[in-house]
CSV table of C-alpha atoms and ligand atoms in Angstrom, one decimal:
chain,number,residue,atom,x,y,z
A,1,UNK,CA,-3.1,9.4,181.2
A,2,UNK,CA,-3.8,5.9,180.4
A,3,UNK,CA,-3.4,3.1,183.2
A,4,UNK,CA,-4.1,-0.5,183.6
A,5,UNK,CA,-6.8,-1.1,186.3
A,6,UNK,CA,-5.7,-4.2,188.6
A,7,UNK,CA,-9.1,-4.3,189.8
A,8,UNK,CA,-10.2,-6.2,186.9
A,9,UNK,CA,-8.7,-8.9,186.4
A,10,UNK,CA,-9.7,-11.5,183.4
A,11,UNK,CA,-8.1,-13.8,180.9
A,12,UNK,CA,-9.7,-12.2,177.5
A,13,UNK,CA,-10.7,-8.1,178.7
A,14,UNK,CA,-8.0,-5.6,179.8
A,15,UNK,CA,-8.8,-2.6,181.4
A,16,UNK,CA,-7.4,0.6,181.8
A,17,UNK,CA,-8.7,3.8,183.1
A,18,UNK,CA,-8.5,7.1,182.1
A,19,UNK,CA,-9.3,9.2,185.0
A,20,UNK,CA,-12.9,8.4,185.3
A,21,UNK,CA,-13.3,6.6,181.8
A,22,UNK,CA,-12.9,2.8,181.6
A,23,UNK,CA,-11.5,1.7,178.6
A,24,UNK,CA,-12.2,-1.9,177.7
A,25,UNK,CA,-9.6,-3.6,175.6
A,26,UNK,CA,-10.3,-7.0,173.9
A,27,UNK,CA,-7.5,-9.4,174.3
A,28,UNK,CA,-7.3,-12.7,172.7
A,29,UNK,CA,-5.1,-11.2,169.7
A,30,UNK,CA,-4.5,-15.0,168.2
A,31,UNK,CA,-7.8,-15.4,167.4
A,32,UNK,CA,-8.5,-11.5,166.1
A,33,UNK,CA,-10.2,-11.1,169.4
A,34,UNK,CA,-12.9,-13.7,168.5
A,35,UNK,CA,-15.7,-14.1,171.5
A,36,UNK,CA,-15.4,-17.3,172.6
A,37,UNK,CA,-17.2,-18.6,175.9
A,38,UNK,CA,-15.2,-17.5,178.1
A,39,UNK,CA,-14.6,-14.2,176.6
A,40,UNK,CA,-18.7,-13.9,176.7
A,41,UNK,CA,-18.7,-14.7,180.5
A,42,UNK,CA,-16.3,-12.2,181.7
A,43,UNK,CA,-17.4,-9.7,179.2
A,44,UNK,CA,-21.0,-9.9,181.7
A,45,UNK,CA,-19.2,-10.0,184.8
A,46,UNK,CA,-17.0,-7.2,184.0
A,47,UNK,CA,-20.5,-5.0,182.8
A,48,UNK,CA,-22.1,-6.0,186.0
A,49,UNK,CA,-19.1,-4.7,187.8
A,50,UNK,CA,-18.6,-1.4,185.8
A,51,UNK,CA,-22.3,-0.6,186.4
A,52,UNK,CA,-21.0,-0.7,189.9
A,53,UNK,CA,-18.1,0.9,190.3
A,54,UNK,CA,-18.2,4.3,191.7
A,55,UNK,CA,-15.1,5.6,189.8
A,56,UNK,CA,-16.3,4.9,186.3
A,57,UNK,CA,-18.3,7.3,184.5
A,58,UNK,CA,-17.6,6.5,181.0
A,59,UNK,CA,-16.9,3.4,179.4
A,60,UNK,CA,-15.0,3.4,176.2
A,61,UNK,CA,-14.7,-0.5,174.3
A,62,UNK,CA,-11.9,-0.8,172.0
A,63,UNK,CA,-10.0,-4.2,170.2
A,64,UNK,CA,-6.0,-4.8,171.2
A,65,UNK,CA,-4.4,-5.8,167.6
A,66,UNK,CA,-5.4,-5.5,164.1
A,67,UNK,CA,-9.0,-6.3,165.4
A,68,UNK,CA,-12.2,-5.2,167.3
A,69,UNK,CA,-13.7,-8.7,167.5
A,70,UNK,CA,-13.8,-10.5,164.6
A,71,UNK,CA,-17.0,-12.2,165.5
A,72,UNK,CA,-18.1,-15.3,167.7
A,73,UNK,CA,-15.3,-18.1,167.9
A,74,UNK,CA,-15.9,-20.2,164.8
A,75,UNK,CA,-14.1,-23.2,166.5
A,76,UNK,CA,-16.9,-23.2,169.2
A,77,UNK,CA,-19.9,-23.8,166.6
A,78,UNK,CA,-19.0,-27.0,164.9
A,79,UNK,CA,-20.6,-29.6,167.8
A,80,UNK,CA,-23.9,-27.5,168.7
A,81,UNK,CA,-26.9,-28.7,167.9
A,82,UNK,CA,-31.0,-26.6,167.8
A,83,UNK,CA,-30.9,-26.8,171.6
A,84,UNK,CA,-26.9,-26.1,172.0
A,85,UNK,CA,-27.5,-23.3,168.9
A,86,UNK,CA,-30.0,-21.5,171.3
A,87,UNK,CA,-28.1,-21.5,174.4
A,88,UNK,CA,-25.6,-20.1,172.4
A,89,UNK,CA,-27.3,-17.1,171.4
A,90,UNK,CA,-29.0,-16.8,174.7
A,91,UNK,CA,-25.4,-16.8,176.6
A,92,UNK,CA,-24.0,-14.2,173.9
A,93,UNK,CA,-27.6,-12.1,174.0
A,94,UNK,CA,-27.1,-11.9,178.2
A,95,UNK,CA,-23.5,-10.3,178.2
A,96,UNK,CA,-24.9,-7.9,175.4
A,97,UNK,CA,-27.7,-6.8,176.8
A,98,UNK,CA,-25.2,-6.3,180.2
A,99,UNK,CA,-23.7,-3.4,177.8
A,100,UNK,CA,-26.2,-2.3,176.0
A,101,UNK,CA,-28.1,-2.0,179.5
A,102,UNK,CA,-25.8,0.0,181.3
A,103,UNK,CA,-26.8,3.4,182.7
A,104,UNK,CA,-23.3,4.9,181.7
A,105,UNK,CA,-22.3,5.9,178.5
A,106,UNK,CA,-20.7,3.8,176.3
A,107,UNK,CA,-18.7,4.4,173.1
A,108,UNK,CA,-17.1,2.0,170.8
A,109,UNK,CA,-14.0,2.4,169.3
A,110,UNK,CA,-13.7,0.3,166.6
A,111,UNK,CA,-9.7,-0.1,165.5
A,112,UNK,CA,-9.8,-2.8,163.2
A,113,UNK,CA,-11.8,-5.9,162.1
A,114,UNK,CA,-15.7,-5.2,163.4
A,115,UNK,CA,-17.4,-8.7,162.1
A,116,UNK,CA,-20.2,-11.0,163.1
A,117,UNK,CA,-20.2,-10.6,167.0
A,118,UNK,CA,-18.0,-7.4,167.0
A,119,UNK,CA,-20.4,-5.6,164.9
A,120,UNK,CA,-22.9,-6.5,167.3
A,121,UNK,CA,-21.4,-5.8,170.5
A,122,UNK,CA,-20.5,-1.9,168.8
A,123,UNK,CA,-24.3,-1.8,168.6
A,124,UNK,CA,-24.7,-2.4,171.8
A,125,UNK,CA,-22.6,1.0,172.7
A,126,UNK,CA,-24.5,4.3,172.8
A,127,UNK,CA,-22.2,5.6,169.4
A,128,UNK,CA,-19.3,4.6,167.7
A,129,UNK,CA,-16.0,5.7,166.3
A,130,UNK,CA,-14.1,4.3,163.5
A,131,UNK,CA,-10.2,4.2,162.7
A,132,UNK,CA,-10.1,4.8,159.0
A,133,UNK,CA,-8.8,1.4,158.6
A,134,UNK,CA,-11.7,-0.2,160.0
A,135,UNK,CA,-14.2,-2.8,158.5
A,136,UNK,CA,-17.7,-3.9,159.5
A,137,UNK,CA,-19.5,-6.9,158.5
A,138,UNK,CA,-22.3,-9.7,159.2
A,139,UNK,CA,-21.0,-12.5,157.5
A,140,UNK,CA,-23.4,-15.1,159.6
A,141,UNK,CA,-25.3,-16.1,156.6
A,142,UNK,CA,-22.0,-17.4,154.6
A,143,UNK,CA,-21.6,-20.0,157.4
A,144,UNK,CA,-24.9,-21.1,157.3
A,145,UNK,CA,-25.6,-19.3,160.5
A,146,UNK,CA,-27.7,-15.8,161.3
A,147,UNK,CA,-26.8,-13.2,163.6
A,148,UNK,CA,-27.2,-14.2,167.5
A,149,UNK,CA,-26.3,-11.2,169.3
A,150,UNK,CA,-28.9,-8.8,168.7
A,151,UNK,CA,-27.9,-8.5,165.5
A,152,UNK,CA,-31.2,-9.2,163.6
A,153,UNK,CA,-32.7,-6.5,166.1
A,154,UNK,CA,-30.6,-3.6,166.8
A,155,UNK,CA,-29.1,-3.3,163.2
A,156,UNK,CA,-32.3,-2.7,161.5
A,157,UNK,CA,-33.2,0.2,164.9
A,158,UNK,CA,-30.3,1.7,163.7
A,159,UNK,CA,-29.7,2.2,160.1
A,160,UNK,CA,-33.4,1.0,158.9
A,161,UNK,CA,-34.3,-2.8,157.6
A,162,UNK,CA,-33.3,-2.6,153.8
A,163,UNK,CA,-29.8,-1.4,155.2
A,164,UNK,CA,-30.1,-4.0,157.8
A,165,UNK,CA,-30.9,-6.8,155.3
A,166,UNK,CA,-28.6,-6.2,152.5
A,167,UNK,CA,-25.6,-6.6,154.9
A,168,UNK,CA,-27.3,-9.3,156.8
A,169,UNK,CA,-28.3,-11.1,153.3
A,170,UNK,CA,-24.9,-10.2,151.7
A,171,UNK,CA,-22.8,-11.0,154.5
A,172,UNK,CA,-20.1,-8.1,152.1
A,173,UNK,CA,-17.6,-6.3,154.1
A,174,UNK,CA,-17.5,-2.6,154.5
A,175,UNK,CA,-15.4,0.4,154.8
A,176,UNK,CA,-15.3,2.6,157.7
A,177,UNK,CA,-16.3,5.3,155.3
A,178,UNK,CA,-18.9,3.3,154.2
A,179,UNK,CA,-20.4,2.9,157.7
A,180,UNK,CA,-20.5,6.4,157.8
A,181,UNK,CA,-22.3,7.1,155.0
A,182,UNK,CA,-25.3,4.6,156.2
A,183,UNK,CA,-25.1,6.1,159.4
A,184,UNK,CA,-23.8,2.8,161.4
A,185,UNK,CA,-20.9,4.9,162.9
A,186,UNK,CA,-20.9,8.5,163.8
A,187,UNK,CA,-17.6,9.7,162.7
A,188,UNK,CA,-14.4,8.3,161.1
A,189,UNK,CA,-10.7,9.4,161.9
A,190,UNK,CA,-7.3,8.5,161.3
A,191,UNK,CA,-6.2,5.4,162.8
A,192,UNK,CA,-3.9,7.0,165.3
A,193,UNK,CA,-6.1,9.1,166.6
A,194,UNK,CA,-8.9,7.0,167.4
A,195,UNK,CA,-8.3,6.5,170.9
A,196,UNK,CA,-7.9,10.4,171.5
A,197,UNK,CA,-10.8,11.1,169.8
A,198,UNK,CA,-13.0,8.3,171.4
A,199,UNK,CA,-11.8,9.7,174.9
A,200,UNK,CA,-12.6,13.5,173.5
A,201,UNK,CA,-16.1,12.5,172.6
A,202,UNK,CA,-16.8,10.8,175.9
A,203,UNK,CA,-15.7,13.9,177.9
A,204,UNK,CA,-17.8,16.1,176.0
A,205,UNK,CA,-20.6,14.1,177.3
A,206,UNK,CA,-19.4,13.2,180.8
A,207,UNK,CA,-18.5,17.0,181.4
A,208,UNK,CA,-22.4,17.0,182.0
A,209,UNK,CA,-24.7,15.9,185.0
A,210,UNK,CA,-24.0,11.8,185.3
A,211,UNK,CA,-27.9,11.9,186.2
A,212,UNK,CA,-29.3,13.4,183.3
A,213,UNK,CA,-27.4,11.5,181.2
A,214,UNK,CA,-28.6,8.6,182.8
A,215,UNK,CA,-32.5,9.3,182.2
A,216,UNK,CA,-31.7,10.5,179.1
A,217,UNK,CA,-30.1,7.2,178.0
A,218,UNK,CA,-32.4,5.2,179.6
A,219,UNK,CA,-35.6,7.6,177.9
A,220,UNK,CA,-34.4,6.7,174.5
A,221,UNK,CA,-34.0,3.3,174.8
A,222,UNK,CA,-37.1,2.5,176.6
A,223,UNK,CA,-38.8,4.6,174.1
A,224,UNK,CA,-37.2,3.1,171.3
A,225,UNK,CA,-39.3,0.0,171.7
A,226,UNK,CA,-42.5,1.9,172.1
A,227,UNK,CA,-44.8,3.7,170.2
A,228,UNK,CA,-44.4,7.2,170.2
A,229,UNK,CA,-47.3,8.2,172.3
A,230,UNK,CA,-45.7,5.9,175.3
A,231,UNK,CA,-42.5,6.7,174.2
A,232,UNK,CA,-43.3,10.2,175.2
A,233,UNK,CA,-45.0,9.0,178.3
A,234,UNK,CA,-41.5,7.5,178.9
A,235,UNK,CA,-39.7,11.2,178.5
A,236,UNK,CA,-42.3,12.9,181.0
A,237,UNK,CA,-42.0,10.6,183.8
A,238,UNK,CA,-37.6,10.8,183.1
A,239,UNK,CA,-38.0,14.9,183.6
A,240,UNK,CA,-40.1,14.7,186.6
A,241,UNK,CA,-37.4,12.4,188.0
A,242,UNK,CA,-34.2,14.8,186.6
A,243,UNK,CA,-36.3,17.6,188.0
A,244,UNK,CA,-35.6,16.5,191.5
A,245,UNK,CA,-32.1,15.6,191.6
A,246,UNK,CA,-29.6,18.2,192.8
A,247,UNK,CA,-27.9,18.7,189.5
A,248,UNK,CA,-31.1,20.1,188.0
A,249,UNK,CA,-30.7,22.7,190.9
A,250,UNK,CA,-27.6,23.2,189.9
A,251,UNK,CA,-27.1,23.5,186.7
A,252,UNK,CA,-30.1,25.7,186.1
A,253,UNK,CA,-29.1,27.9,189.5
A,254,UNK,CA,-25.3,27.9,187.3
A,255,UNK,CA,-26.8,29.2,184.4
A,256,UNK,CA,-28.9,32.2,185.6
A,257,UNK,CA,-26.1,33.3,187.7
A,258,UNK,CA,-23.5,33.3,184.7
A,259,UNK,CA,-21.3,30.5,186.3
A,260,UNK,CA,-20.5,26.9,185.4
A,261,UNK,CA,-22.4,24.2,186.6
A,262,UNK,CA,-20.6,21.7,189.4
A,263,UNK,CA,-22.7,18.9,189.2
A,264,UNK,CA,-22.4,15.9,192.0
A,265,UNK,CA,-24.5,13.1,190.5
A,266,UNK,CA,-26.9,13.5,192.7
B,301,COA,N1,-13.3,-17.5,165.3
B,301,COA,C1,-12.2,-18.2,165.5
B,301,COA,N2,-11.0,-17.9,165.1
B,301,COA,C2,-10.9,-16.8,164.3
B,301,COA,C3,-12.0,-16.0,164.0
B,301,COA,C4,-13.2,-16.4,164.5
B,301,COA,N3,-14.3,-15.6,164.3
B,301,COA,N4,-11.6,-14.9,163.2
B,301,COA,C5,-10.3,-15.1,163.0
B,301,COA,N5,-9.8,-16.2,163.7
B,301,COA,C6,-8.5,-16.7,163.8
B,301,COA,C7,-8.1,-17.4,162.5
B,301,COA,O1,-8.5,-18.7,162.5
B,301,COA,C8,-6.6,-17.3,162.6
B,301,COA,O2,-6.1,-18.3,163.4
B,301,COA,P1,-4.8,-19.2,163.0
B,301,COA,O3,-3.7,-18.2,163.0
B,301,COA,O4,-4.7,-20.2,164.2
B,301,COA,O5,-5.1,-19.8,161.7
B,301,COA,C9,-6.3,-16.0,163.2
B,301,COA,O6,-7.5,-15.6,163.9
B,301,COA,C10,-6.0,-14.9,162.3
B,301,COA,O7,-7.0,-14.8,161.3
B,301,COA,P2,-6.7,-15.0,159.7
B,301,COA,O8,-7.9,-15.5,159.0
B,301,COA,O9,-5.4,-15.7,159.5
B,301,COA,O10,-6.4,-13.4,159.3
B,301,COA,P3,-6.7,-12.7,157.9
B,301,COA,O11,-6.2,-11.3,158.1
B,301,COA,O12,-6.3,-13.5,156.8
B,301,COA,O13,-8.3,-12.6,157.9
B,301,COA,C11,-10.5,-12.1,158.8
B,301,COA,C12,-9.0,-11.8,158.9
B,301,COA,C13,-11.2,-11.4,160.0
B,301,COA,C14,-11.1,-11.6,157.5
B,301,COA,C15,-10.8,-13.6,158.9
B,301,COA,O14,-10.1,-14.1,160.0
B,301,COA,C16,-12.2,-14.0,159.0
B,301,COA,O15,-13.0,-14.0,158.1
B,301,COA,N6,-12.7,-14.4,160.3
B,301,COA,C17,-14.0,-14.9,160.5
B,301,COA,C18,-15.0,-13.7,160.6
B,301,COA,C19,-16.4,-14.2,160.8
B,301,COA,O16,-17.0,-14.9,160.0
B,301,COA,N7,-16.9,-13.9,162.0
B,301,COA,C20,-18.3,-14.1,162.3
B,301,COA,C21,-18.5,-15.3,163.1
B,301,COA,S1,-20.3,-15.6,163.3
């Protein structure tokens, strides 16, 4: 069961929990959920506060409406200058990198419209879901403009650079099925099922020990930064650490006495 959480409280981010999931809704459903500054600022606060929060183990980011985010707020851009440009993308790179830097993992399920900044910010989650009806695009360049939320950075990581480039350079729209194929979303399902299925995948993961799933998230994304020899120096140091916590105790302890695991975080 699905409820609104109070305890967050913002103009342009909903939140509901599902048991120990948090699932962020984007709310400004004039504007197809575009990010404007505002939207940025308590999009950081809000990460800073999940990180946080005791309750939350799983954080699930979704769109309200026909859309995830369709991108930065267009109507923002028109007086910037170079030095207003910058600050821009340095604002919108800081609340990114407060999801993308979260120990918890993160899912995006992307409903609708996935453009520009919404694109980004679903890279910024650990792996994403797609309705059937949704689209994906970086159409920066066709406003004169280039990706300023990580874009440029974590789209090539993920689906290579000549993937990375052709949507960058093309600014084209694609399918859900689409994303798929070229490995920018890991699955595709029906649009009503989206949220079920999001919330199906994150259990699956949280139904193990919070701590190794912390080091393990935080192992690959040091280590995708590195070379692979100090990536792998990366990975040691994470198992000496999971080999201390209590969890380790127990789920090994769980295992060679045919039970299941109860793991405690710890
Ligand atoms: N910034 C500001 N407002 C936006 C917006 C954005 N990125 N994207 C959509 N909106 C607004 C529209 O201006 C419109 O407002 P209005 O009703 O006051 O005119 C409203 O959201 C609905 O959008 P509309 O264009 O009428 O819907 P559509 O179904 O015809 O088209 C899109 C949907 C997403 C294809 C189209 O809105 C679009 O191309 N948006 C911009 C996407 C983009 O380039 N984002 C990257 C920015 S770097």
């Amino acid at each position: 069961e699905t409820r609104r959480c109070a305890m967050y409280d913002y103009n342009t981010i909903n939140v509901d929990m599902n048991e120990d999931i948090a699932i962020v809704r984007f709310s400004r459903p004039k504007a197809l959920n575009a990010l404007n500054h505002e939207m940025t600022l308590e999009l950081a606060e809000l990460f800073d506060k999940l990180e946080n929060d005791p309750v939350v183990r799983g954080i699930i980011l979704t769109g309200e409406g026909r859309a995830f985010m369709a991108g930065a707020d267009i109507s923002e851009m028109k007086e910037r200058d170079a030095e207003g440009g910058r600050e821009f993308a340095r604002v919108s790179n800081y609340a990114f990198s407060r999801v993308a830097d979260i120990s918890k993992p993160t899912i995006a399920a992307v409903n609708g419209f996935a453009l520009g900044g919404g694109l980004e910010l679903s890279l910024c989650c650990d792996w994403r879901i797609a309705a059937e009806s949704a689209s994906f695009a970086a159409p920066e360049v066709t406003l004169g403009i280039i990706p300023s939320g990580g874009g440029t950075q974590r789209l090539p990581r993920l689906i290579g650079s000549g993937r990375a480039k052709e949507l960058i350079f093309t600014g084209k729209r694609i399918k859900a099925a689409e994303a798929e194929r070229i490995g920018l979303v890991n699955k595709v399902v029906p649009d009503e099922a989206l949220m079920d299925e999001a919330v199906k995948s994150m259990r699956e993961a949280l139904a193990n020990s919070a701590v190794a799933l912390r080091y393990a998230k935080e192992a690959i994304d040091t280590g995708i930064g590195l070379s692979l020899a100090d990536g792998i120096k990366v990975e040691i140091n994470s198992v000496g650490m999971v080999f201390g916590s209590e969890d380790r105790l127990e789920g090994v302890s769980a295992f060679l006495e045919k039970r299941k695991a109860v793991f405690r975080d710890k």
